[in-house]
Coordinates of C-alpha atoms in Angstrom, one line a residue:
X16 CA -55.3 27.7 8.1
X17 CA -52.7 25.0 7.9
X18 CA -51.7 22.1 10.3
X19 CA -48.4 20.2 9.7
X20 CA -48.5 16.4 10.8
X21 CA -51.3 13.2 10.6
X22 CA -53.6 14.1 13.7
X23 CA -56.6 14.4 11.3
X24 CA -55.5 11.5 9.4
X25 CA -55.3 9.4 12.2
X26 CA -59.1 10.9 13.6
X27 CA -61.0 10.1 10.9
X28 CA -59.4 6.6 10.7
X29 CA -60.6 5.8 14.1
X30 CA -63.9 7.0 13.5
X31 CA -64.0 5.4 10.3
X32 CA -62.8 1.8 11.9
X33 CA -65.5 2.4 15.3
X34 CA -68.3 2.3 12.3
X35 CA -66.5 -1.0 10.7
X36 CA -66.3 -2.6 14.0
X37 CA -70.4 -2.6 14.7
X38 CA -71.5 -5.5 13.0
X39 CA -74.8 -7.0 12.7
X40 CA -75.9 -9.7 15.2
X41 CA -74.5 -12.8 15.4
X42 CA -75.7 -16.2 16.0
X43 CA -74.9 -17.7 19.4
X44 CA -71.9 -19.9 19.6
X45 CA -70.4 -18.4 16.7
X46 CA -67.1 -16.7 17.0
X47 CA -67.1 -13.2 16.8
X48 CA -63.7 -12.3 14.0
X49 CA -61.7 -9.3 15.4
X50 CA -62.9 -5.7 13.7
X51 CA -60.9 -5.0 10.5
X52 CA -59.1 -1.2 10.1
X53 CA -60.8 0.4 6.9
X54 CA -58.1 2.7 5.4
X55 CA -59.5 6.3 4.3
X56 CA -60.6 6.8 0.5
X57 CA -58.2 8.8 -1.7
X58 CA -60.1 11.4 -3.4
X59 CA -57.1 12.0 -5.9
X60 CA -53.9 12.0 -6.8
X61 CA -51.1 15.3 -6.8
X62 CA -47.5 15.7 -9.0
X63 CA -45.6 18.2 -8.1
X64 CA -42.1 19.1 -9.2
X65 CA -38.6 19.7 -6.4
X66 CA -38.5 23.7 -7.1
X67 CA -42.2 24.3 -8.6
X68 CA -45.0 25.0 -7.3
X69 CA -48.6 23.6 -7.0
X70 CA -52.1 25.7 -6.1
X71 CA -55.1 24.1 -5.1
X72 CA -58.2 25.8 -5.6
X73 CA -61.3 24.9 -3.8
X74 CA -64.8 25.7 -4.0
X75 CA -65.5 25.8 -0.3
X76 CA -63.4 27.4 2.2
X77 CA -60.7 25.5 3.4
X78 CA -60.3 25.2 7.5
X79 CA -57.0 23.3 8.0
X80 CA -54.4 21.6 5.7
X81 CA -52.1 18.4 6.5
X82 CA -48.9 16.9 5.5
X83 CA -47.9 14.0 6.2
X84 CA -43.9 14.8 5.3
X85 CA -42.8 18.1 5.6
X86 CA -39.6 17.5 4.2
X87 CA -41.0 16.8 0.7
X88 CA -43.2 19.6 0.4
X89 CA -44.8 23.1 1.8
X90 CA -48.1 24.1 2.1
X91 CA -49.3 27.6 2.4
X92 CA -52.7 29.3 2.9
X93 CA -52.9 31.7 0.0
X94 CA -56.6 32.8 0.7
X95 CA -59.8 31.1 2.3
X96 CA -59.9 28.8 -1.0
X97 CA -56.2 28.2 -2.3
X98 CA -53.7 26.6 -0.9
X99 CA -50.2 26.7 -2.8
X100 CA -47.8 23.5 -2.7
X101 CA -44.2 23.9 -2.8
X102 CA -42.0 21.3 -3.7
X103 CA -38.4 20.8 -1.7
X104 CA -37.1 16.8 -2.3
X105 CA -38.4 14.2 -4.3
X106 CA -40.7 11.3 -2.9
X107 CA -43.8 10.5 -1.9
X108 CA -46.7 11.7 0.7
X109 CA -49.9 12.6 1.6
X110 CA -52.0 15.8 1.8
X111 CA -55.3 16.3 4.0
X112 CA -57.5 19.2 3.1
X113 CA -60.6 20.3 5.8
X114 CA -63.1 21.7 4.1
X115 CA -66.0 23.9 5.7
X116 CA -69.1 22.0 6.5
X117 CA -66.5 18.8 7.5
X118 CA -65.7 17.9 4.3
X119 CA -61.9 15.9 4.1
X120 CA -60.4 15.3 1.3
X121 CA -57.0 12.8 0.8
X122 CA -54.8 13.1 -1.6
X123 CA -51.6 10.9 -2.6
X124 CA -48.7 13.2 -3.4
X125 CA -45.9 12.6 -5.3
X126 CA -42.9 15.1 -5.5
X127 CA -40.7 14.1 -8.7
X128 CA -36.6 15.5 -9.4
X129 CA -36.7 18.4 -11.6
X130 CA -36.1 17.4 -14.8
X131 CA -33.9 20.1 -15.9
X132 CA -31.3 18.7 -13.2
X133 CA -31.5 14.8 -14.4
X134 CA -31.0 16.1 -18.0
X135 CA -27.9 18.1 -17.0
X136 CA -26.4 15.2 -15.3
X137 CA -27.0 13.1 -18.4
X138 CA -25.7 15.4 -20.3
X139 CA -22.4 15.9 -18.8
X140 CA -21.8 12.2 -18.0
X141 CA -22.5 11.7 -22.0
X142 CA -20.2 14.5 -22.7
X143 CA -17.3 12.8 -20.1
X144 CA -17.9 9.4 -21.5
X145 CA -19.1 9.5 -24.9
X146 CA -17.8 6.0 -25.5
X147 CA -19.7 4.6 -22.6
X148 CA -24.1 3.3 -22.7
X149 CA -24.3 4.8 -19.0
X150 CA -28.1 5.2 -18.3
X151 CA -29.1 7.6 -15.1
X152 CA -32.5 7.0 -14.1
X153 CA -34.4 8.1 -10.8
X154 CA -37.3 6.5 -9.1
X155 CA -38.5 7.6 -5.8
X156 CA -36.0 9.5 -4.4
X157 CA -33.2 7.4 -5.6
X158 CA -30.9 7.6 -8.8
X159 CA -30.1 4.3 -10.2
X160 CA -26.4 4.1 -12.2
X161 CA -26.7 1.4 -14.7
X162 CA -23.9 0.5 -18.2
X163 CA -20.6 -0.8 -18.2
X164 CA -17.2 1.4 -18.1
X165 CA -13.7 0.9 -19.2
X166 CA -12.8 0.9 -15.3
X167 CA -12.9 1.7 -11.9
X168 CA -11.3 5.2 -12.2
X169 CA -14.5 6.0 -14.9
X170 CA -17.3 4.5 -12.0
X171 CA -16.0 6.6 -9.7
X172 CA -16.6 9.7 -12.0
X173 CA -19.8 8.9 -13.2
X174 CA -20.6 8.0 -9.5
X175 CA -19.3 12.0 -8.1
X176 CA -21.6 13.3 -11.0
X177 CA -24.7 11.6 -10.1
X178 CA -24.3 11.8 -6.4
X179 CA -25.0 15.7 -7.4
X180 CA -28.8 14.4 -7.4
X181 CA -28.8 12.4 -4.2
X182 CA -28.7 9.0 -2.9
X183 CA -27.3 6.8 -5.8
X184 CA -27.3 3.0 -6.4
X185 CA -24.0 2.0 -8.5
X186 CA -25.6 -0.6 -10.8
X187 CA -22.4 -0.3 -13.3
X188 CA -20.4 -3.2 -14.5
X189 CA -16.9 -2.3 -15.2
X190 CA -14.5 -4.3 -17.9
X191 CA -12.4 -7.1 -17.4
X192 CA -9.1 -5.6 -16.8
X193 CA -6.2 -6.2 -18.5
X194 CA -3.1 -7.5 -16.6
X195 CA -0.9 -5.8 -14.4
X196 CA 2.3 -4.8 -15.7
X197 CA 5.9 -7.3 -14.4
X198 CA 8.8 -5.0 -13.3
X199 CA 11.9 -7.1 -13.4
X200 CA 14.5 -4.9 -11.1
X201 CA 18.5 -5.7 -12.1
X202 CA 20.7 -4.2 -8.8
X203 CA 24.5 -4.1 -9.1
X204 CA 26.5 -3.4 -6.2
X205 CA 30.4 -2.5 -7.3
X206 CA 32.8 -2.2 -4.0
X207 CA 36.4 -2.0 -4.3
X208 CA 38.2 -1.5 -0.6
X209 CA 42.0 -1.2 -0.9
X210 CA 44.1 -0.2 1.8
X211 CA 47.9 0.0 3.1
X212 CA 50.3 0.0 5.9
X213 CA 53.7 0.6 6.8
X214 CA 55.3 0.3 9.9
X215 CA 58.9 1.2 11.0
X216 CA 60.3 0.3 14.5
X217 CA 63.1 -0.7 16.7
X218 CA 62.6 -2.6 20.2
X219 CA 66.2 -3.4 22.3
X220 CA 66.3 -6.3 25.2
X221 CA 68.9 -7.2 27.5
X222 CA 69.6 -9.9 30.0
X223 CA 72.8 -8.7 31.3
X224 CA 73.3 -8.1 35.0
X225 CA 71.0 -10.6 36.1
X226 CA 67.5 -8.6 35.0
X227 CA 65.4 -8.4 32.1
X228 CA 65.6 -5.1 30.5
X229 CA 63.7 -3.8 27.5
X230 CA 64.3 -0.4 25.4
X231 CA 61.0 0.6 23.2
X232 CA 58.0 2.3 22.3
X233 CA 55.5 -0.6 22.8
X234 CA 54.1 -0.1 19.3
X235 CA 55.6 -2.6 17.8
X236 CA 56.2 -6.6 18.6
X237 CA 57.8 -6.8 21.8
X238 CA 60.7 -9.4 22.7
X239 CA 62.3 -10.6 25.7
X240 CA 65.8 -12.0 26.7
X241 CA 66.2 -13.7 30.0
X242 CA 69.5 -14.2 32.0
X243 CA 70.2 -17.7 30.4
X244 CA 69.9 -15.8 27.0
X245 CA 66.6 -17.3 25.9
X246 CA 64.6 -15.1 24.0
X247 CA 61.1 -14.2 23.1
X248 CA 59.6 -12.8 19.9
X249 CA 55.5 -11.5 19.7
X250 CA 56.5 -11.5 15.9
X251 CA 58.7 -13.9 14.2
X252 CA 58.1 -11.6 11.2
X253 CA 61.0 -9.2 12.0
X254 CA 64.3 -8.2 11.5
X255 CA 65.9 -9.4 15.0
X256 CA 69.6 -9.2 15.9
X257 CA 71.0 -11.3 19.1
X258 CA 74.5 -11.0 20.7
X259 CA 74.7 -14.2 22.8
X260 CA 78.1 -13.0 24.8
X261 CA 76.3 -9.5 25.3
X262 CA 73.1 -10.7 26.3
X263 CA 71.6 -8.0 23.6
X264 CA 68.8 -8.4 21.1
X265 CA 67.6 -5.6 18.7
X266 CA 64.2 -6.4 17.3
X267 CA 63.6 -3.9 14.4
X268 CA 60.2 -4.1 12.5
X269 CA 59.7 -2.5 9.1
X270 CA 56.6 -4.1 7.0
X271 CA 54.7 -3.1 4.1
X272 CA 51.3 -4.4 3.8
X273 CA 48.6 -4.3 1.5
X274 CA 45.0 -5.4 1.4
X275 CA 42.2 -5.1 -1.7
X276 CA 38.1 -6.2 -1.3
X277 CA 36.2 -6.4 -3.9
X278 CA 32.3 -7.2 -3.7
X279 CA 29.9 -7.6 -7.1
X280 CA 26.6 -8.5 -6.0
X281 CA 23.7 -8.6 -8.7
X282 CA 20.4 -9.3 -6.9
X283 CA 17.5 -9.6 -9.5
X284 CA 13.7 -9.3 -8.3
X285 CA 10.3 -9.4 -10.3
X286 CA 6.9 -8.0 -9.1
X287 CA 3.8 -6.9 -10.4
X288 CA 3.2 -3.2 -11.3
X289 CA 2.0 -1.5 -7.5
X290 CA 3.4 -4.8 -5.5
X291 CA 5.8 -4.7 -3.2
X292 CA 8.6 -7.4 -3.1
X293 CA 11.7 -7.9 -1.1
X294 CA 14.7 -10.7 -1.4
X295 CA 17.8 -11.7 0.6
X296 CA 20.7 -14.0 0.0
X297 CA 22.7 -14.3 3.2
X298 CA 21.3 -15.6 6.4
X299 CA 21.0 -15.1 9.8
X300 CA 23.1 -14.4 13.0
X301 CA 22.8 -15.0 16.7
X302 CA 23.0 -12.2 18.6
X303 CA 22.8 -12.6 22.5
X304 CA 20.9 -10.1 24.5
X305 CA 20.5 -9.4 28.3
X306 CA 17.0 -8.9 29.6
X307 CA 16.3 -6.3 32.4
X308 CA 13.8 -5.7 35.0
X309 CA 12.7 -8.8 36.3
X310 CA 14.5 -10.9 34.1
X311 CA 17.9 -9.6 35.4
X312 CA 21.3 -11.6 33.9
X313 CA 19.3 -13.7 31.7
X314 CA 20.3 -13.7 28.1
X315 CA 18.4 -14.5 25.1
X316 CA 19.1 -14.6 21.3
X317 CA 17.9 -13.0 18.8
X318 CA 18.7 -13.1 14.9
X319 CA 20.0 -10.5 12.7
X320 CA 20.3 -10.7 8.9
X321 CA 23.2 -9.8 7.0
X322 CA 23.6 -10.7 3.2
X323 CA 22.7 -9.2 0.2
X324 CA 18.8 -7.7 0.2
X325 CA 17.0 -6.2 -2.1
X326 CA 13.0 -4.8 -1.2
X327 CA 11.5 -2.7 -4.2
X328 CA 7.7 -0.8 -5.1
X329 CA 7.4 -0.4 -9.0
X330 CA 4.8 1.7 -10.8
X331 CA 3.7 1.9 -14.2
X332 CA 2.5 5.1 -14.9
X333 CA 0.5 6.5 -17.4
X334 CA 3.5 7.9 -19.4
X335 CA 5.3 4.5 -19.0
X336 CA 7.5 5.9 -16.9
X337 CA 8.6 3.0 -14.5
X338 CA 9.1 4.5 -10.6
X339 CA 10.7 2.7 -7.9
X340 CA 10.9 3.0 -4.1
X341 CA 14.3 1.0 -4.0
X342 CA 16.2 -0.3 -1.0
X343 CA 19.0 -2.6 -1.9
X344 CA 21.5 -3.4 0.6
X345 CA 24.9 -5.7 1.2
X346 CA 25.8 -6.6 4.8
X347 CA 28.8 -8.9 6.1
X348 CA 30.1 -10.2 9.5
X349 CA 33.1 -7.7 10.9
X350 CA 34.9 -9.3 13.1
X351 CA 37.0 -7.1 13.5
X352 CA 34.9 -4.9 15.4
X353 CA 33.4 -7.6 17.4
X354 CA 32.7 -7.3 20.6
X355 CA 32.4 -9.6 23.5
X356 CA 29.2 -10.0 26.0
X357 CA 29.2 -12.9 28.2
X358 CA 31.8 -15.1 26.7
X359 CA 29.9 -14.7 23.3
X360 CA 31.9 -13.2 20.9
X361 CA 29.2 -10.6 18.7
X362 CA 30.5 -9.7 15.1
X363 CA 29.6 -5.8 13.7
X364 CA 27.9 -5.8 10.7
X365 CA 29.6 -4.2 7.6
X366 CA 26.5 -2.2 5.8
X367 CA 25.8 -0.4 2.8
X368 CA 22.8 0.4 2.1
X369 CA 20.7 2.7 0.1
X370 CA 17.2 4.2 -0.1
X371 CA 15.3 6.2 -2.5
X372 CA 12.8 6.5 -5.0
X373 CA 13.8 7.0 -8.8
X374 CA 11.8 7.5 -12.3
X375 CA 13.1 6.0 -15.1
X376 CA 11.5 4.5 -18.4
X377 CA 12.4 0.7 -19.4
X378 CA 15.4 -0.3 -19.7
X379 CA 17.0 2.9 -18.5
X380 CA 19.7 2.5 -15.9
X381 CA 20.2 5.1 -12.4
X382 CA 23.5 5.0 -10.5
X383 CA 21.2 5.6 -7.1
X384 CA 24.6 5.7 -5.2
X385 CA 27.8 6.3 -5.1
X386 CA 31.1 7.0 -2.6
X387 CA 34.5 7.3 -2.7
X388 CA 36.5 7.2 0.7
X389 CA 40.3 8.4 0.9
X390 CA 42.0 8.2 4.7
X391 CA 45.5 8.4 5.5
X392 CA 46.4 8.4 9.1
X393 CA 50.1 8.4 10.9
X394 CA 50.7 7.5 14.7
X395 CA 54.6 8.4 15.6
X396 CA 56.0 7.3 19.0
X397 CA 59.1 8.2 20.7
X398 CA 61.1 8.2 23.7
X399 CA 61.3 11.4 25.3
X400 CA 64.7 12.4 25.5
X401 CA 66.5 9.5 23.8
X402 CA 64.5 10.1 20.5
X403 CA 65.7 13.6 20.3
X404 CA 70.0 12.3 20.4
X405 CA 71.0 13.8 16.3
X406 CA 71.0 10.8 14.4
X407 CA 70.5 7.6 17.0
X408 CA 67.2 9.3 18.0
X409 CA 65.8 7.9 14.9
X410 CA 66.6 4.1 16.8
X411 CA 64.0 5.3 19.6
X412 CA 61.2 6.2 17.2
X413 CA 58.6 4.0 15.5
X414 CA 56.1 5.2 13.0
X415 CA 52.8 3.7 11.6
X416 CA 51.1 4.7 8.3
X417 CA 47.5 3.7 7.2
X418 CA 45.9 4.5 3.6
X419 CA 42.6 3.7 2.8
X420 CA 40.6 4.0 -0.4
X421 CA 36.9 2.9 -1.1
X422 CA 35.0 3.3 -4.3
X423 CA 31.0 2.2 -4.1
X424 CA 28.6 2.5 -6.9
X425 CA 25.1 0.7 -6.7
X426 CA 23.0 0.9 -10.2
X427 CA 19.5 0.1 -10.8
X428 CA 18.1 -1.1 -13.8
X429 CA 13.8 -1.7 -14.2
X430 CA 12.7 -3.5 -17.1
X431 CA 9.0 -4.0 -17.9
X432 CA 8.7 -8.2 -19.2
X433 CA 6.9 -10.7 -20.0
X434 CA 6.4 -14.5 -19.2
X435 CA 8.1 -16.7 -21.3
X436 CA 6.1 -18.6 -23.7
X437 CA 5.2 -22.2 -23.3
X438 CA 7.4 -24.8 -24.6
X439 CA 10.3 -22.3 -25.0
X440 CA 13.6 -23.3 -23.1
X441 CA 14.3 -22.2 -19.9
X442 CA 17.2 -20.3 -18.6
X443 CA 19.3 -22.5 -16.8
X444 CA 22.7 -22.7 -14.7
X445 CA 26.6 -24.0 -15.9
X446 CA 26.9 -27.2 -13.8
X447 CA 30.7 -28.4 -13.2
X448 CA 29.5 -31.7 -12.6
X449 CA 26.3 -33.4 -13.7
X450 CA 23.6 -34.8 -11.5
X451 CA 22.2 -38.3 -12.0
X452 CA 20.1 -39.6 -14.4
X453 CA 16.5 -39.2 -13.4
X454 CA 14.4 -42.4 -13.0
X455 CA 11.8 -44.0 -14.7
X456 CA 8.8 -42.3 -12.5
X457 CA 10.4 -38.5 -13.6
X458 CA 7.4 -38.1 -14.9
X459 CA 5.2 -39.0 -12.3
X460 CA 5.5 -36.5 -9.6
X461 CA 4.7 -33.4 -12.2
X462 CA 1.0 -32.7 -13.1
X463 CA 0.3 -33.6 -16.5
X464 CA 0.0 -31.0 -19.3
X465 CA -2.3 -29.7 -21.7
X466 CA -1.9 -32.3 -24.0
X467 CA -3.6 -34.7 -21.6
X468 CA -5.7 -32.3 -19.4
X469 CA -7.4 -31.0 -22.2
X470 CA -8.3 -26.8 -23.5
X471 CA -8.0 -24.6 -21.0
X472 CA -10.1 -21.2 -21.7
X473 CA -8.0 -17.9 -22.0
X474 CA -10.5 -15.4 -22.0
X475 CA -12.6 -14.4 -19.2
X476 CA -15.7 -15.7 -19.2
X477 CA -17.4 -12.2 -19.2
X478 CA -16.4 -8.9 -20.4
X479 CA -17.4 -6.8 -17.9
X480 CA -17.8 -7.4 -14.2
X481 CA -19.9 -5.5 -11.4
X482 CA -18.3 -2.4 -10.3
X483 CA -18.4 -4.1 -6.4
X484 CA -16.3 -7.1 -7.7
X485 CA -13.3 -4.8 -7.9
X486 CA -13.4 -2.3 -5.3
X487 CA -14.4 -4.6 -2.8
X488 CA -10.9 -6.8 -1.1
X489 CA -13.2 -9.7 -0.3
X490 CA -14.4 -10.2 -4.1
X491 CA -11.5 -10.2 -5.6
X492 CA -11.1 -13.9 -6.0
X493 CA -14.8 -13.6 -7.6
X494 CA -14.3 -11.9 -10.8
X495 CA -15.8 -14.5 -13.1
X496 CA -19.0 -14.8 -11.2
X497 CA -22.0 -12.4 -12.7
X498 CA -23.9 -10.0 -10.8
X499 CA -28.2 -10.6 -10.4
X500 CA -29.8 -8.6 -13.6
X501 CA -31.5 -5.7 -11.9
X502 CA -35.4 -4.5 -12.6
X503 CA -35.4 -2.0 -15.0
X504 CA -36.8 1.3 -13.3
X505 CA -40.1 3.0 -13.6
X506 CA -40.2 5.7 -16.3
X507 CA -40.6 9.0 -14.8
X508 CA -44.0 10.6 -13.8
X509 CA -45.3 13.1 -16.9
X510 CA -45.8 16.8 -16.0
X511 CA -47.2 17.9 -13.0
X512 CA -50.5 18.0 -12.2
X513 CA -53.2 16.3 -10.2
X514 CA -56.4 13.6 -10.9
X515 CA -58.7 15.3 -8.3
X516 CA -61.8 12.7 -7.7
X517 CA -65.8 14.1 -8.4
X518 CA -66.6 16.6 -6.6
X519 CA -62.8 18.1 -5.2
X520 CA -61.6 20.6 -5.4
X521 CA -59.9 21.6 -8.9
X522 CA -56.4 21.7 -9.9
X523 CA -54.5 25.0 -10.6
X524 CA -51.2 26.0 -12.9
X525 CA -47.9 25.8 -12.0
X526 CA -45.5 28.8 -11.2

């Protein structure tokens, strides 16, 4: 009794355009225009609801029934003369019924969103947003988004709820933002490096009997006495004792020293709220390096930084809470752990550096680091045997002590600012020495300000914007331009029900 698809359609439009295509005789010599397809009548037109359902009754006995969608809706044979429609997803098609005696009747069918589901949406995008005008219409299958929202975050809500419905176009205009937040970062660095040494020693030389002889423990400076009595010193800063008729030297080596470093570095850095930025005030160093494979012995440079850096995230967040992904750092040449590679002489790098990610409110202030270092090392040396003689053993011994201390602290310190106003004096520097005057044509190489350019407008030119101006990275630089005014949609179809033509079959209820 029913038969899903358009062959009967497309049968009685053939036969239909083989009658249109006979015409009447023509004159001779005149040119015959090309037969014209005659679309079939519509005998009526059919509303049915997505999760209702639709019976036809008909007068005659019904011999086959046609869709022309079966997605939208499904017909089934309830007796020789009903047929019930059942509606599954809104939009639009058509519906063949065969008749006995070859009757065919076509109707237009249109399948319309329950309207129990388009008021709930409504309703819980007004109870979300009860601040907002959002309208939520739907036309033909589609639900069109239209009103303005405070921002993005609220488009995309009101967009999850009416994607509930189906396919949605986002006709929403969102407001002009206000500006970002500016996180101004303060970083001190605080390093004192003290260390000491003492070192005790005794070194003897000789130049007696025609040799060079020397008594030590080759920790100390070394010295040397030939057989014409000259002598040597490795260290002129030494206690050194030389009998000329014995040939004898004693070299004896007791020093004290003492070394402080201290490093205060105060990098400041300003950004926009969700930007990152990054700074360094140092430079860069050479570093040769030798290539393999097929490059084998050849060197090339490349460059290292070193200085003070400072690379930072800030974000606002909603309880004005200020966090930071922080990376300060303070770097120096160490030559005295340089290498050599090549007859280039390659520095180490002295580093401290920290990394983290704090939450602090404005003004507040972290210490994000902090280290104290104590060492104390001793190297003794002795001759074996000689060192061990009660009392001059001492003479054959030398001793080294080394005591290092290091105290780091690094403190961060976000604050949340604002641009200085115009015409309000600007922070500058303590010069020793003044610069000269400038010149009559100062003024000539600035662009002119608003007192001779005229107004400039403050506000936006709109209050609202469309919702793709914002989301979109390419439109970003667009946000002043308006968005096409859309055509308002169709108002929904009324109830269901059906506008059969004379003599069709008549509409039934719906269940």
């Amino acid at each position: 009794m029913r038969a899903l698809g358009l062959t009967g359609l497309r049968l009685a439009w053939i036969a239909l355009a083989a009658v249109a295509a006979a015409p009447a005789a023509e004159p001779a010599g005149r040119i015959q225009e090309p037969p014209q397809r005659v679309a079939p009548p519509i005998d009526g037109k059919l509303t049915a609801t997505v999760g209702k359902s639709l019976i036809i009754d008909s007068p005659l006995k019904i011999t086959k029934i046609s869709v022309a969608n079966g997605d939208l809706v499904e017909a089934v044979a309830i007796n020789p003369k009903e047929v019930l429609i059942n509606g599954k997803a809104p939009g639009e098609t058509s519906l063949i019924v065969w008749q006995e005696g070859g009757t065919r009747l076509v109707y237009d069918l249109l399948v319309r969103m329950n309207p129990l589901r388009l008021e709930a949406v409504r309703a819980q995008i007004a109870r979300d947003f009860p601040d907002d005008d959002i309208g939520v219409t739907f036309d033909n299958d589609t639900v069109f988004l239209r009103g303005t929202v405070k921002d993005v975050a609220s488009a995309d809500r009101v967009l999850g709820i009416a994607e509930t419905l189906g396919k949605v176009v986002n006709l929403l205009r969102v407001k002009v933002p206000a500006e970002e937040p500016q996180v101004l970062l303060k970083v001190r660095f605080a390093d004192v490096d003290r260390s000491t040494s003492t070192s005790l020693g005794m070194q003897l030389a000789s130049g007696a009997f025609n040799q060079s002889t020397q008594i030590g423990t080759g920790q100390n400076s070394s010295i040397g006495i030939d057989q014409t009595g000259t002598y040597t010193l490795s260290n002129a800063l030494n206690v050194f004792l030389f009998r000329k008729d014995l040939n004898l030297g004693v070299a004896i080596e007791a020093l004290e020293a003492k070394n402080l470093l201290e490093i205060l570095a105060e990098p400041n850095l300003l950004t926009v709220s969700g930007q990152k930025a990054s700074f360094l005030s140092g430079g860069q160093f050479p570093v040769p390096v030798v290539q393999g494979s097929s490059s084998i012995g050849t060197v090339t440079v490349m460059y290292k930084e070193y200085g003070i850096k400072l690379s930072f995230l800030p974000i606002v967040t909603p309880r004005g809470t200020i966090r930071l992904q922080v990376e300060p750092e303070v770097s120096s040449l160490d030559y005295n752990n340089a290498i050599t590679l090549s007859g280039f002489v390659v520095p180490a790098f002295a580093t401290r550096r920290v990394q983290t990610e704090v939450e602090l409110e404005d003004g507040q202030s972290f210490v994000i680091a902090g280290l104290l270092d104590n060492n104390f090392t001793e190297n003794l040396s002795k001759i074996p045997g000689l060192s061990s003689i009660p009392l001059l053993g001492k003479l054959f011994q030398s001793v080294t002590r080394n005591k290092t201390a290091e105290e780091l602290m690094v403190l961060v310190t976000p604050t949340i600012v604002r641009p200085l106003p115009a015409g309000a004096p600007l922070p500058d520097l303590e010069r020793p020495k003044p610069f000269l005057p400038p010149s009559k044509s100062y003024s000539n190489v600035y662009q002119p300000g608003i007192d001779k350019t005229g107004p400039v407008p403050v506000h936006p030119p709109v209050d609202s914007i469309p919702y793709e101006q914002l989301v979109t990275p390419a439109n970003k630089a667009k946000t002043g331009q308006q968005a096409p005014a859309a055509t308002p949609a169709a108002a929904p179809p009324g109830e269901p029900g059906q506008t059969p033509a004379a003599g069709a079959p008549t509409g039934g209820s719906g269940k």
